[in-house]
């Protein structure tokens, strides 16, 4: 007869074996709005279907500032999550700390090098090794509008230049509605700001001023014109904007309270989750003056070094799932972005996504493809934070002159 102690040992062995097969993945992310939650639920489903346990670690706060703070405290206390939504230069900073897991085994087996645009693969690697898995490509320089509101206000179509935009905004105002739905948080202010800079100055100026942080560009007439235009946009927002979440601003457009919103295409995920139809209920167009340019924002997950072999297996499966065709399609259909994996069929995607996909390829050839500063794609987090603060101060305080606004931004750009 089998003894109790033997039985316990046998059970322990089975449990250990199971743990090697499947593991728990704790995933830190900030996808909590309607469209975002629907999107991340697809990743959870795929991981559960592989037998893993998904431990959701959602930290609310658009743009991810709150999530970044929580992540720091978890890593510093020696208790990192299995995976976290980290992107751009922040990936390099975390990798330099020596805390990220090497994903090369998965990347090699799944042939990531041949499935990713080089500009994306480079960001996912640290010293030649993959340390993060990319999810999507979001376009940031979009302008969204409610079709019924435009009609009511007598606006014939989506404005293509800033002059046309202000003429349209005046008509909306005259119709008693809010021209621009805005959420006053610094990443949202900067989302609008970088689209204005791109529209006023073009891609080369954007690169010089906001990526290279070139002192001459930051002190130029084009920067002056950008700040004047930016301030004018603000005059078309409502008094309740400060502190408002981005998805509540999107809801104002949906509910026919406001006409336009400047936001990346996660806003489309929000419209879709509410059952709104693109091209009919809501319209998408590049922000004025930016049709030939593209500010990109690639979401990605980095994995942290963990000791448990089940957790390591789950991390590999998560990385493989993220780059898999099934996830790339269903996630991006919900999220409003386009697949980052090359050669994916766009058949199921709407016209906004098809435009984004075409413009991504075209602008890569013309030099119009630029990283989004507002979304952590371009410059080191410290300088990014300082510039965002300077831009938000200017946005929030009409008493700051354009000249002083320019000086403050240039000073912030020097932050190391
Ligand atoms: C962006 C992120 C998107 C979207 C948005 C609002 O920075 O890349 O995936 O979620 O913030 O939270």
Short mmCIF file of N, CA, C and O and ligand atoms in Angstrom, two decimals, residues 30-31 36 62-63 85 87 138 187 246 266 297 299 335 375, ligand 1:
data_model
loop_
_atom_site.label_atom_id
_atom_site.label_comp_id
_atom_site.label_asym_id
_atom_site.label_seq_id
_atom_site.Cartn_x
_atom_site.Cartn_y
_atom_site.Cartn_z
N UNK A 30 -1.62 49.61 -18.68
CA UNK A 30 -2.53 50.72 -18.31
C UNK A 30 -3.70 50.81 -19.27
O UNK A 30 -4.23 51.89 -19.53
N UNK A 31 -4.11 49.66 -19.76
CA UNK A 31 -5.22 49.64 -20.71
C UNK A 31 -6.53 49.40 -19.98
O UNK A 31 -6.99 48.27 -19.83
N UNK A 36 -9.52 49.80 -24.76
CA UNK A 36 -8.26 49.21 -24.31
C UNK A 36 -8.51 47.90 -23.58
O UNK A 36 -7.81 46.91 -23.81
N UNK A 62 -4.12 57.16 -18.47
CA UNK A 62 -3.72 57.20 -19.88
C UNK A 62 -2.28 57.64 -20.03
O UNK A 62 -1.75 58.40 -19.21
N UNK A 63 -1.64 57.13 -21.09
CA UNK A 63 -0.25 57.51 -21.34
C UNK A 63 0.74 56.77 -20.46
O UNK A 63 1.93 56.75 -20.74
N UNK A 85 4.21 46.87 -19.68
CA UNK A 85 4.08 47.69 -20.89
C UNK A 85 5.11 48.82 -20.79
O UNK A 85 4.92 49.78 -20.04
N UNK A 87 7.97 51.13 -23.31
CA UNK A 87 8.28 51.37 -24.72
C UNK A 87 9.38 52.39 -24.93
O UNK A 87 9.78 53.09 -24.01
N UNK A 138 0.65 52.53 -33.33
CA UNK A 138 -0.38 53.56 -33.23
C UNK A 138 0.10 54.79 -33.99
O UNK A 138 1.28 55.15 -33.91
N UNK A 187 0.45 64.65 -20.90
CA UNK A 187 0.68 63.86 -22.13
C UNK A 187 -0.36 64.18 -23.20
O UNK A 187 -0.07 64.09 -24.40
N UNK A 246 -8.56 61.12 -21.25
CA UNK A 246 -8.68 61.20 -22.72
C UNK A 246 -9.95 60.52 -23.24
O UNK A 246 -10.57 60.99 -24.19
N UNK A 266 -5.89 55.08 -30.51
CA UNK A 266 -6.59 54.35 -29.45
C UNK A 266 -7.97 54.99 -29.26
O UNK A 266 -8.88 54.33 -28.77
N UNK A 297 3.87 55.42 -32.59
CA UNK A 297 3.89 55.05 -31.18
C UNK A 297 3.70 53.54 -31.12
O UNK A 297 2.63 53.04 -31.44
N UNK A 299 3.51 50.21 -29.01
CA UNK A 299 3.39 49.62 -27.67
C UNK A 299 4.18 48.32 -27.63
O UNK A 299 4.25 47.59 -28.62
N UNK A 335 -7.98 47.71 -30.82
CA UNK A 335 -7.21 48.79 -30.20
C UNK A 335 -7.18 50.08 -31.02
O UNK A 335 -6.89 51.16 -30.51
N UNK A 375 4.42 60.16 -26.57
CA UNK A 375 4.21 58.76 -26.18
C UNK A 375 5.50 57.98 -25.98
O UNK A 375 5.55 56.76 -26.20
C1 LIG B 1 -0.50 55.54 -25.20
C2 LIG B 1 -0.42 54.06 -25.44
C3 LIG B 1 -1.67 53.58 -26.05
C4 LIG B 1 -2.91 54.13 -25.35
C5 LIG B 1 -2.78 55.54 -24.80
C6 LIG B 1 -3.80 55.94 -23.76
O1 LIG B 1 0.71 56.04 -24.71
O2 LIG B 1 0.64 53.80 -26.31
O3 LIG B 1 -1.66 52.18 -26.12
O4 LIG B 1 -3.31 53.23 -24.41
O5 LIG B 1 -1.52 55.82 -24.28
O6 LIG B 1 -3.61 55.28 -22.57
#
